[in-house]
Coordinates of C-alpha atoms and ligand atoms in Angstrom, one line a residue:
M1 CA 0.1 0.0 -0.1
R2 CA 1.5 3.4 -1.0
E3 CA 0.8 6.3 1.2
Y4 CA -0.3 9.7 0.1
E5 CA -0.4 13.0 1.8
L6 CA -1.8 16.4 1.2
L7 CA 0.5 18.7 -0.7
I8 CA 0.2 22.5 0.8
D9 CA 2.7 25.0 0.3
G10 CA 5.4 22.8 -0.9
E11 CA 5.5 20.1 2.3
T12 CA 3.7 16.8 2.2
L13 CA 1.5 16.8 5.1
S14 CA 0.5 13.7 6.9
R15 CA -3.2 13.1 8.0
T16 CA -4.5 10.5 10.3
E17 CA -8.2 10.8 8.6
R18 CA -7.5 8.6 5.4
E19 CA -9.1 6.5 3.1
T20 CA -8.0 3.6 0.8
V21 CA -8.1 3.7 -3.2
N22 CA -9.1 0.1 -4.8
D23 CA -7.8 -1.0 -8.0
P24 CA -10.9 -1.0 -10.1
S25 CA -9.8 -4.1 -12.1
S26 CA -9.6 -6.4 -8.9
N27 CA -11.2 -4.2 -6.2
Q28 CA -8.1 -4.6 -4.0
P29 CA -6.6 -1.8 -2.2
V30 CA -3.6 0.1 -3.3
S31 CA -3.0 3.0 -1.7
S32 CA -3.9 4.7 1.7
I33 CA -4.6 8.7 1.1
A34 CA -4.8 11.8 3.5
L35 CA -8.1 13.1 3.6
A36 CA -8.3 17.0 4.2
N37 CA -10.6 18.7 6.4
E38 CA -11.9 22.1 6.2
S39 CA -9.0 23.8 8.0
D40 CA -6.5 22.1 5.5
V41 CA -8.1 23.5 2.7
T42 CA -8.1 27.1 4.5
S43 CA -4.4 26.2 4.9
A44 CA -3.7 25.6 1.1
V45 CA -6.0 28.5 0.0
E46 CA -4.1 30.8 2.4
A47 CA -0.7 29.1 1.0
A48 CA -2.0 29.9 -2.6
E49 CA -3.1 33.6 -1.8
S50 CA 0.3 34.4 -0.2
A51 CA 2.1 32.7 -3.3
F52 CA 0.2 34.4 -5.6
E53 CA 1.6 37.8 -4.8
R54 CA 5.2 36.4 -5.7
W55 CA 3.8 34.5 -8.9
R56 CA 1.9 37.1 -10.4
T57 CA 4.9 39.1 -10.9
V58 CA 7.0 36.3 -12.6
D59 CA 7.9 37.4 -15.9
T60 CA 6.1 35.7 -18.8
V61 CA 9.1 34.0 -20.1
S62 CA 10.4 32.5 -16.7
R63 CA 6.6 31.2 -16.3
G64 CA 6.7 29.3 -19.3
H65 CA 9.8 27.9 -18.4
Y66 CA 8.4 26.8 -15.2
L67 CA 5.4 25.1 -17.2
R68 CA 8.3 23.3 -19.4
D69 CA 10.0 22.1 -16.4
I70 CA 6.8 20.3 -14.8
A71 CA 6.1 18.9 -18.4
A72 CA 9.6 17.7 -18.5
E73 CA 9.4 16.2 -14.8
L74 CA 5.8 14.2 -16.0
R75 CA 7.9 12.8 -18.8
T76 CA 10.6 11.8 -16.7
R77 CA 8.2 10.0 -14.2
K78 CA 6.1 8.6 -17.0
T79 CA 6.5 4.7 -16.3
E80 CA 5.6 5.5 -12.6
I81 CA 2.8 8.3 -12.9
A82 CA 1.1 5.8 -15.3
Q83 CA 1.3 3.0 -12.9
R84 CA -0.5 4.9 -10.5
H85 CA -3.1 6.1 -13.0
T86 CA -3.7 2.6 -14.0
E87 CA -4.2 1.2 -10.4
E88 CA -6.6 4.1 -9.6
T89 CA -8.7 4.1 -13.0
G90 CA -8.2 0.3 -14.3
R91 CA -7.0 1.7 -17.8
S92 CA -4.0 0.0 -19.3
L93 CA -0.8 1.1 -18.7
L94 CA -0.5 2.1 -22.2
D95 CA -3.3 4.5 -22.1
S96 CA -2.0 5.9 -18.7
K97 CA 1.2 6.7 -20.3
R98 CA -0.5 8.6 -23.2
S99 CA -2.5 10.3 -20.3
V100 CA 0.7 11.5 -18.7
E101 CA 2.1 12.6 -22.4
Y102 CA -1.3 14.4 -22.8
A103 CA -0.7 16.0 -19.5
A104 CA 2.8 16.9 -20.4
E105 CA 1.4 18.4 -23.5
Y106 CA -0.8 20.9 -21.8
F107 CA 1.7 22.3 -19.8
E108 CA 3.9 22.7 -23.0
Y109 CA 1.0 24.2 -25.0
Y110 CA 0.5 26.8 -22.3
A111 CA 4.3 27.3 -21.6
G112 CA 4.5 28.3 -25.1
L113 CA 1.5 30.8 -24.8
T114 CA 2.9 32.6 -21.7
H115 CA 3.9 35.6 -24.0
R116 CA 0.9 35.7 -25.7
I117 CA -1.6 36.9 -23.0
N118 CA -2.1 40.0 -24.4
G119 CA -4.3 43.3 -24.0
E120 CA -5.4 45.4 -27.2
T121 CA -4.7 49.1 -27.8
I122 CA -7.7 51.0 -28.8
P123 CA -7.7 54.3 -30.8
L124 CA -9.3 57.1 -29.2
S125 CA -8.9 60.7 -29.7
H126 CA -5.6 62.8 -30.2
E127 CA -5.5 63.3 -26.4
E128 CA -6.5 60.2 -25.3
F129 CA -4.7 56.9 -25.3
D130 CA -6.4 53.6 -24.5
Y131 CA -4.9 50.1 -23.4
T132 CA -6.2 46.9 -21.7
R133 CA -4.1 44.7 -19.7
R134 CA -5.1 40.9 -19.0
E135 CA -4.4 40.4 -15.0
P136 CA -4.4 37.2 -13.3
L137 CA -7.5 36.2 -10.9
G138 CA -5.5 34.9 -8.1
V139 CA -6.3 31.7 -6.3
T140 CA -8.2 29.5 -8.3
G141 CA -9.8 26.3 -7.2
H142 CA -9.9 23.0 -9.5
I143 CA -12.3 20.3 -8.7
I144 CA -11.4 17.1 -10.5
P145 CA -13.5 14.0 -11.7
W146 CA -11.8 10.3 -11.7
N147 CA -12.5 9.4 -15.2
S148 CA -9.2 10.9 -16.6
P149 CA -7.7 12.7 -13.7
L150 CA -4.5 13.5 -15.0
L151 CA -5.6 14.9 -18.1
L152 CA -8.6 16.6 -16.8
G153 CA -6.6 18.2 -14.1
S154 CA -3.8 19.5 -16.2
R155 CA -6.1 21.0 -18.7
S156 CA -7.3 23.5 -16.2
I157 CA -4.1 23.9 -13.9
A158 CA -1.8 24.5 -17.0
P159 CA -3.4 27.6 -18.2
A160 CA -4.5 28.7 -14.9
L161 CA -0.6 28.9 -14.1
A162 CA 0.5 30.3 -17.3
C163 CA -1.8 33.1 -16.6
G164 CA -0.1 33.9 -13.2
N165 CA -2.7 32.4 -11.2
T166 CA -2.0 30.1 -8.2
V167 CA -4.0 26.6 -7.9
V168 CA -5.6 24.9 -4.8
A169 CA -6.6 21.0 -6.7
K170 CA -9.3 18.7 -5.2
P171 CA -9.1 15.4 -7.2
A172 CA -11.6 12.9 -6.9
Q173 CA -11.6 10.4 -3.8
L174 CA -11.6 7.4 -6.3
A175 CA -8.8 8.5 -8.2
P176 CA -6.5 10.9 -6.4
M177 CA -2.9 9.4 -7.0
S178 CA -2.0 11.0 -10.4
I179 CA -3.1 14.7 -9.2
L180 CA -1.2 14.1 -6.0
E181 CA 1.8 12.9 -8.5
L182 CA 1.4 15.8 -10.7
G183 CA 1.5 18.0 -7.4
R184 CA 5.0 16.3 -6.5
A185 CA 6.4 16.3 -9.7
A186 CA 5.6 20.4 -10.2
R187 CA 7.2 21.0 -6.6
D188 CA 10.1 18.8 -7.7
A189 CA 10.7 20.5 -10.9
G190 CA 11.0 23.9 -8.9
L191 CA 7.6 25.4 -9.0
P192 CA 7.7 27.7 -6.0
D193 CA 6.0 26.7 -2.9
G194 CA 2.3 27.4 -2.8
V195 CA 1.6 27.8 -6.0
L196 CA 0.1 24.6 -6.7
N197 CA -1.3 22.8 -3.7
V198 CA -3.3 19.4 -3.9
V199 CA -5.9 18.8 -1.1
S200 CA -7.4 15.3 -1.5
G201 CA -10.4 14.6 0.5
S202 CA -14.3 14.1 -0.2
G203 CA -16.5 16.5 -2.3
S204 CA -18.8 17.3 1.0
T205 CA -15.6 18.3 3.3
A206 CA -12.5 19.2 1.1
G207 CA -14.9 20.1 -2.1
E208 CA -17.2 22.6 -0.6
A209 CA -14.3 24.0 2.1
L210 CA -12.8 24.8 -1.5
V211 CA -16.1 26.1 -3.0
T212 CA -17.0 28.1 -0.1
N213 CA -13.7 29.9 0.7
E214 CA -14.0 33.4 -0.4
K215 CA -10.4 34.3 -0.9
V216 CA -10.9 31.8 -3.7
Q217 CA -11.4 34.1 -6.8
E218 CA -12.2 31.3 -9.6
L219 CA -13.5 28.0 -9.7
T220 CA -13.2 24.9 -12.4
F221 CA -15.4 21.9 -11.9
T222 CA -15.2 19.0 -13.9
G223 CA -17.9 16.4 -12.9
S224 CA -21.8 15.6 -12.9
K225 CA -24.2 18.0 -13.9
T226 CA -25.8 17.5 -10.2
V227 CA -22.9 18.5 -8.3
G228 CA -21.8 21.3 -11.0
L229 CA -25.2 22.9 -10.2
H230 CA -24.9 22.6 -6.6
I231 CA -21.4 24.2 -6.8
R232 CA -23.0 27.3 -8.5
N233 CA -25.7 27.5 -6.2
L234 CA -23.2 27.7 -3.1
V235 CA -21.0 30.3 -5.0
S236 CA -24.2 32.1 -6.1
D237 CA -23.6 35.2 -3.6
R238 CA -20.1 35.5 -4.9
L239 CA -19.4 37.2 -8.5
I240 CA -16.5 34.9 -9.7
P241 CA -15.5 33.2 -12.8
L242 CA -17.0 29.5 -13.0
N243 CA -15.8 26.8 -15.5
L244 CA -18.6 24.2 -15.5
E245 CA -17.7 21.0 -17.6
L246 CA -20.6 18.8 -17.0
G247 CA -22.0 15.4 -18.7
G248 CA -23.0 14.5 -22.4
K249 CA -25.2 12.2 -24.2
S250 CA -23.6 12.8 -27.5
P251 CA -25.3 11.8 -30.9
N252 CA -23.1 10.0 -33.5
I253 CA -24.9 10.2 -36.9
V254 CA -24.5 8.1 -39.8
F255 CA -25.7 8.8 -43.3
A256 CA -25.8 6.1 -46.2
D257 CA -23.0 7.9 -48.2
A258 CA -20.6 7.6 -45.3
D259 CA -17.2 5.6 -45.5
L260 CA -19.2 2.9 -43.4
E261 CA -15.9 1.0 -42.0
A262 CA -14.4 4.5 -40.9
A263 CA -18.1 5.4 -39.1
A264 CA -18.1 2.0 -37.5
D265 CA -14.6 2.8 -36.0
G266 CA -15.5 6.0 -35.0
A267 CA -18.8 4.5 -33.4
V268 CA -17.1 1.8 -31.3
K269 CA -15.0 4.5 -30.0
L270 CA -17.1 4.7 -27.1
F271 CA -15.7 1.6 -25.7
S272 CA -12.7 3.2 -24.8
N273 CA -12.4 4.0 -20.9
A274 CA -15.4 1.6 -20.9
G275 CA -17.3 4.7 -22.1
Q276 CA -16.7 6.7 -18.9
S277 CA -16.1 9.8 -21.3
C278 CA -18.1 13.0 -21.1
Y279 CA -18.1 13.4 -25.1
A280 CA -18.9 9.3 -25.6
G281 CA -21.1 9.0 -28.4
T282 CA -23.7 7.1 -26.9
R283 CA -26.5 7.8 -29.2
L284 CA -25.9 6.2 -32.8
F285 CA -28.3 7.2 -35.2
I286 CA -28.4 5.4 -38.6
E287 CA -29.9 6.4 -41.7
D288 CA -32.9 3.7 -42.5
D289 CA -31.4 2.4 -45.9
I290 CA -27.8 1.1 -44.4
Y291 CA -29.3 0.5 -40.8
D292 CA -29.1 -3.4 -40.9
E293 CA -25.5 -3.2 -42.8
F294 CA -24.0 -0.7 -40.4
I295 CA -25.2 -2.8 -37.3
D296 CA -23.4 -5.7 -38.7
H297 CA -20.3 -3.4 -39.0
V298 CA -20.4 -2.3 -35.5
V299 CA -21.5 -5.9 -34.1
S300 CA -18.5 -7.5 -35.8
R301 CA -16.0 -4.8 -34.0
I302 CA -17.6 -4.9 -30.5
E303 CA -17.5 -8.9 -30.5
A304 CA -13.9 -9.0 -31.6
M305 CA -13.1 -6.7 -28.0
D306 CA -11.7 -8.9 -25.5
V307 CA -12.6 -8.1 -21.6
K308 CA -10.3 -9.4 -19.6
K309 CA -9.1 -9.3 -15.9
D310 CA -5.6 -7.6 -16.7
P311 CA -5.8 -4.0 -17.6
N312 CA -2.8 -4.7 -19.9
E313 CA -4.8 -7.1 -21.9
T314 CA -8.1 -5.9 -21.9
E315 CA -9.7 -3.9 -24.4
I316 CA -12.5 -2.9 -22.2
S317 CA -11.5 -1.5 -19.1
A318 CA -13.2 -1.9 -15.5
L319 CA -15.6 0.4 -14.2
I320 CA -14.4 2.6 -11.4
S321 CA -16.3 1.3 -8.5
P322 CA -18.9 -1.9 -7.9
S323 CA -21.7 0.7 -7.8
A324 CA -20.8 2.2 -11.1
Q325 CA -21.0 -1.5 -12.6
S326 CA -24.3 -2.1 -10.7
E327 CA -25.8 1.2 -12.3
V328 CA -24.9 0.2 -15.8
S329 CA -26.5 -3.1 -15.1
S330 CA -29.6 -1.2 -14.1
Y331 CA -29.8 0.9 -17.4
V332 CA -29.4 -2.2 -19.4
E333 CA -32.4 -4.1 -17.6
S334 CA -34.3 -0.6 -17.5
A335 CA -34.0 -0.8 -21.7
I336 CA -35.2 -4.2 -21.9
E337 CA -38.1 -3.3 -19.6
A338 CA -38.9 -0.4 -22.0
G339 CA -39.0 -2.8 -24.9
G340 CA -35.3 -2.6 -26.2
S341 CA -33.0 -5.6 -27.0
I342 CA -29.7 -6.5 -26.4
T343 CA -28.0 -7.1 -29.8
T344 CA -25.0 -8.0 -27.9
G345 CA -23.3 -7.9 -24.6
G346 CA -25.2 -7.0 -21.5
R347 CA -23.4 -9.0 -19.1
I348 CA -20.9 -8.7 -16.1
P349 CA -18.3 -10.9 -17.7
F350 CA -16.8 -12.2 -14.3
G351 CA -17.2 -11.7 -10.7
E352 CA -13.6 -9.9 -10.0
G353 CA -13.2 -6.2 -10.7
N354 CA -15.7 -4.1 -11.9
F355 CA -16.0 -5.0 -15.7
Y356 CA -18.9 -5.0 -17.9
E357 CA -19.4 -6.4 -21.4
P358 CA -19.3 -3.9 -24.3
T359 CA -23.1 -3.7 -25.0
L360 CA -25.4 -2.8 -27.8
I361 CA -29.0 -1.9 -27.4
E362 CA -31.6 -1.6 -30.2
N363 CA -35.3 -0.9 -30.5
V364 CA -35.6 1.3 -27.6
P365 CA -37.7 4.5 -27.6
D366 CA -35.9 7.8 -27.5
D367 CA -37.4 8.8 -24.1
A368 CA -36.1 5.7 -22.1
A369 CA -33.7 6.2 -19.5
V370 CA -31.0 4.6 -21.6
S371 CA -31.4 6.9 -24.5
C372 CA -31.5 10.3 -22.2
E373 CA -29.5 10.1 -19.5
E374 CA -25.7 9.7 -19.0
I375 CA -24.7 6.3 -18.3
F376 CA -21.0 6.2 -18.0
G377 CA -20.4 2.8 -19.2
P378 CA -19.8 0.6 -22.3
V379 CA -23.1 0.9 -23.6
L380 CA -24.3 1.8 -27.0
T381 CA -27.6 2.7 -28.1
A382 CA -28.7 2.5 -31.7
F383 CA -31.6 4.4 -33.4
R384 CA -33.2 4.2 -37.3
F385 CA -33.8 7.7 -38.8
D386 CA -35.0 8.7 -42.4
S387 CA -34.5 12.5 -42.8
E388 CA -32.1 15.3 -41.9
Q389 CA -34.6 17.0 -40.2
E390 CA -35.8 14.1 -38.1
V391 CA -32.4 13.4 -37.0
V392 CA -31.2 16.6 -35.9
E393 CA -34.6 17.2 -33.9
R394 CA -33.8 13.6 -32.2
A395 CA -30.1 14.3 -31.9
N396 CA -31.0 18.0 -30.0
D397 CA -33.7 16.4 -28.0
T398 CA -31.4 16.1 -24.7
E399 CA -30.4 18.5 -22.1
Y400 CA -26.7 18.0 -23.0
G401 CA -24.8 19.7 -25.9
L402 CA -21.3 18.7 -25.4
Y403 CA -20.1 17.0 -28.6
A404 CA -21.7 15.6 -31.9
S405 CA -20.6 13.8 -34.8
V406 CA -21.7 13.3 -38.2
W407 CA -20.7 10.9 -41.4
T408 CA -21.2 11.8 -44.3
T409 CA -19.5 12.6 -48.1
D410 CA -21.8 15.2 -48.8
L411 CA -20.2 18.5 -47.8
N412 CA -23.3 20.6 -47.9
R413 CA -25.1 18.3 -45.9
A414 CA -22.4 18.1 -43.5
N415 CA -22.5 22.1 -43.2
R416 CA -26.4 22.0 -43.0
I417 CA -26.5 19.4 -40.1
T418 CA -23.3 21.0 -38.3
E419 CA -24.9 24.4 -38.2
H420 CA -28.3 22.7 -36.8
L421 CA -26.4 20.7 -34.3
E422 CA -26.7 21.9 -30.7
A423 CA -23.2 21.0 -29.2
G424 CA -20.3 22.7 -28.2
T425 CA -18.2 20.4 -30.6
V426 CA -19.4 18.6 -33.6
T427 CA -17.0 16.5 -35.6
V428 CA -17.2 15.4 -39.3
N429 CA -16.2 12.1 -40.4
N430 CA -14.0 11.4 -37.3
Y431 CA -14.8 11.0 -33.5
A432 CA -11.7 12.9 -32.4
S433 CA -10.6 13.2 -28.4
P434 CA -10.2 16.9 -27.3
I435 CA -6.8 18.5 -27.6
P436 CA -5.2 21.8 -26.2
Q437 CA -5.3 23.4 -29.2
V438 CA -8.8 23.5 -30.1
P439 CA -11.8 24.8 -27.7
F440 CA -13.8 22.4 -26.0
P441 CA -17.0 24.7 -25.4
A442 CA -20.5 23.3 -23.9
Y443 CA -23.9 24.0 -25.1
K444 CA -27.1 23.6 -22.7
Q445 CA -26.9 21.6 -19.6
S446 CA -23.1 20.2 -20.4
G447 CA -21.5 23.2 -18.9
I448 CA -20.7 27.0 -19.1
G449 CA -17.2 28.9 -19.0
S450 CA -14.5 27.8 -21.6
E451 CA -11.1 25.4 -21.4
Y452 CA -8.7 24.5 -23.9
A453 CA -6.9 26.8 -26.7
T454 CA -6.4 30.5 -26.1
A455 CA -10.1 30.4 -24.5
A456 CA -8.9 29.1 -21.3
L457 CA -6.3 32.5 -21.2
N458 CA -9.4 34.6 -21.5
H459 CA -11.0 32.7 -18.8
Y460 CA -8.1 32.6 -16.1
T461 CA -7.4 36.5 -16.5
K462 CA -9.4 39.8 -16.0
I463 CA -9.4 42.5 -18.4
K464 CA -8.3 46.3 -17.1
N465 CA -8.9 48.8 -19.4
V466 CA -6.5 51.9 -19.1
R467 CA -7.5 55.0 -20.4
M468 CA -5.3 57.7 -20.3
T469 CA -4.7 61.3 -21.2
V470 CA -1.5 61.9 -23.2
D471 CA 0.2 65.2 -24.4
R472 CA 1.6 64.1 -28.0
T473 CA 2.9 67.6 -28.8
L474 CA 6.8 67.4 -29.7
R475 CA 8.4 69.7 -27.6
Ligands
NAD1 P1 -18.7 14.0 -9.6 O1 -19.6 15.3 -10.0 O2 -19.4 13.2 -8.6 O3 -17.4 14.4 -8.9 C1 -16.6 15.2 -9.4 C2 -15.6 16.0 -8.4 O4 -16.5 16.9 -7.5 C3 -14.9 15.3 -7.5 O5 -13.9 15.5 -7.1 C4 -15.8 15.2 -6.4 O6 -15.1 14.8 -5.1 C5 -16.2 16.5 -6.0 N1 -17.4 16.9 -5.4 C6 -18.5 16.1 -5.2 N2 -19.5 16.7 -4.5 C7 -19.0 17.9 -4.1 C8 -18.9 19.0 -3.6 N3 -20.7 19.1 -2.8 N4 -18.7 20.2 -3.3 C9 -17.5 20.2 -4.1 N5 -16.9 19.1 -4.9 C10 -17.5 18.1 -4.8 O7 -18.3 13.5 -11.0 P2 -17.7 12.3 -11.2 O8 -18.7 11.0 -11.0 O9 -16.4 12.3 -10.4 O10 -17.2 12.4 -12.8 C11 -18.0 11.8 -13.8 C12 -18.8 13.1 -14.5 O11 -17.9 14.1 -14.8 C13 -19.8 12.6 -15.7 O12 -21.1 13.3 -15.5 C14 -19.1 13.2 -16.5 O13 -19.8 13.6 -17.9 C15 -18.6 14.5 -16.3 N6 -17.2 14.7 -17.2 C16 -17.0 16.1 -17.6 C17 -16.3 16.4 -18.6 C18 -16.1 17.4 -19.4 O14 -14.9 18.2 -19.7 N7 -17.6 18.1 -19.6 C19 -14.8 15.4 -18.5 C20 -14.9 14.4 -17.8 C21 -15.9 14.1 -16.9

């Protein structure tokens, strides 16, 4: 059992209140984690507040160097951090190593942008000069989910630091190790004490203490809609910027003229990370003319996927917890009760670990729970459609609006559909993962705020406008 402690002001602080993290592939304990109480969170915020006074004055080139050094340290420790990531998430070591690489890429990307945190000059009258400055916000709070902890933590921590803010991060209880490892790596890479603090602990204690601390000047929350809305209520009397990255129920639309092999590859991407992904294409809409043929393509891919106990051999990783596994089972049962049929999968393959077979459900109504609610498991639901108008209406008939995908070789159709889909990201002829260079906005109940790309630089800074009278007369 590894022991993990809090990271506050550059120091690792042991606590007697602890929790065990279990490996989702075996449900065996792998580590013991210190749990932060309210006063620990207060100390972390105070350390971040005092570090902010120094960090905000570090010039942008040097800030970029710090971020690059963090990226280099992550790469140096790649295997070790990936092992912890595999133990806490159940993902393969290869997948976890990719997560460490992606995390490093976020730090490198924002390291390259530190000198692009520009204001603008605004021409006014001859006697006046106006310019804007982008200034850091102060202490930023980052509440991180378990489903891809290192990557999702890095995507907000890197731009927050790049902009001159300091950070208190609260990882998920089920998977805190890789974020605690990130904190250690940043400290050992030379990031000044207090600039990045990590308080592991429960949502109700450590999370709420961070959200309600009035010294916190910004909050980034990635997680469920229920908790996101609760957090928004908790801060409703404070005017601070909020990034809420919430759930999804993404439509994946396949027209008869598409490259069906490529579209089928895209459709089964849902099963990576066992469907535990906010942008997973869980609702597969297939044009009537090719419905049966396309289902065959999808089924053959699903049935070729091996579910094995070893996270390095399985193609479908374990679900995060036994309760997640039973929730997925209940959703599948509810689909049958709603008149649906299971084409393939639909079972827990073995007793050990939280595995669930990759599952395809057909013939289920649009208003069934499995069609509307975020399942966060390896469950794909297929629907037939006849026309563009019909599929757009049905695709949009969800509270969420995070991601959507269209497969067609007709460019005009691709543009028409893209324009009418209510989603922050629409992909055409691919089902691509989010990357730092492109924004990842959310429509409807999938969130507010902006992550990724240069949009994050705007989020993690505030604008100051400076308007001055000038004397332009040469003397
Ligand atoms: P969750 O909402 O249960 O927990 C997320 C985080 O919030 C955890 O760190 C948790 O401890 C903390 N938390 C819980 N209660 C809290 C409270 N009262 N106050 C403060 N913090 C609290 O979500 P989860 O189960 O960890 O993650 C899965 C969800 O995350 C899914 O809905 C998924 O779609 C969403 N998600 C969204 C994105 C995105 O970019 N939009 C990315 C990944 C995951």
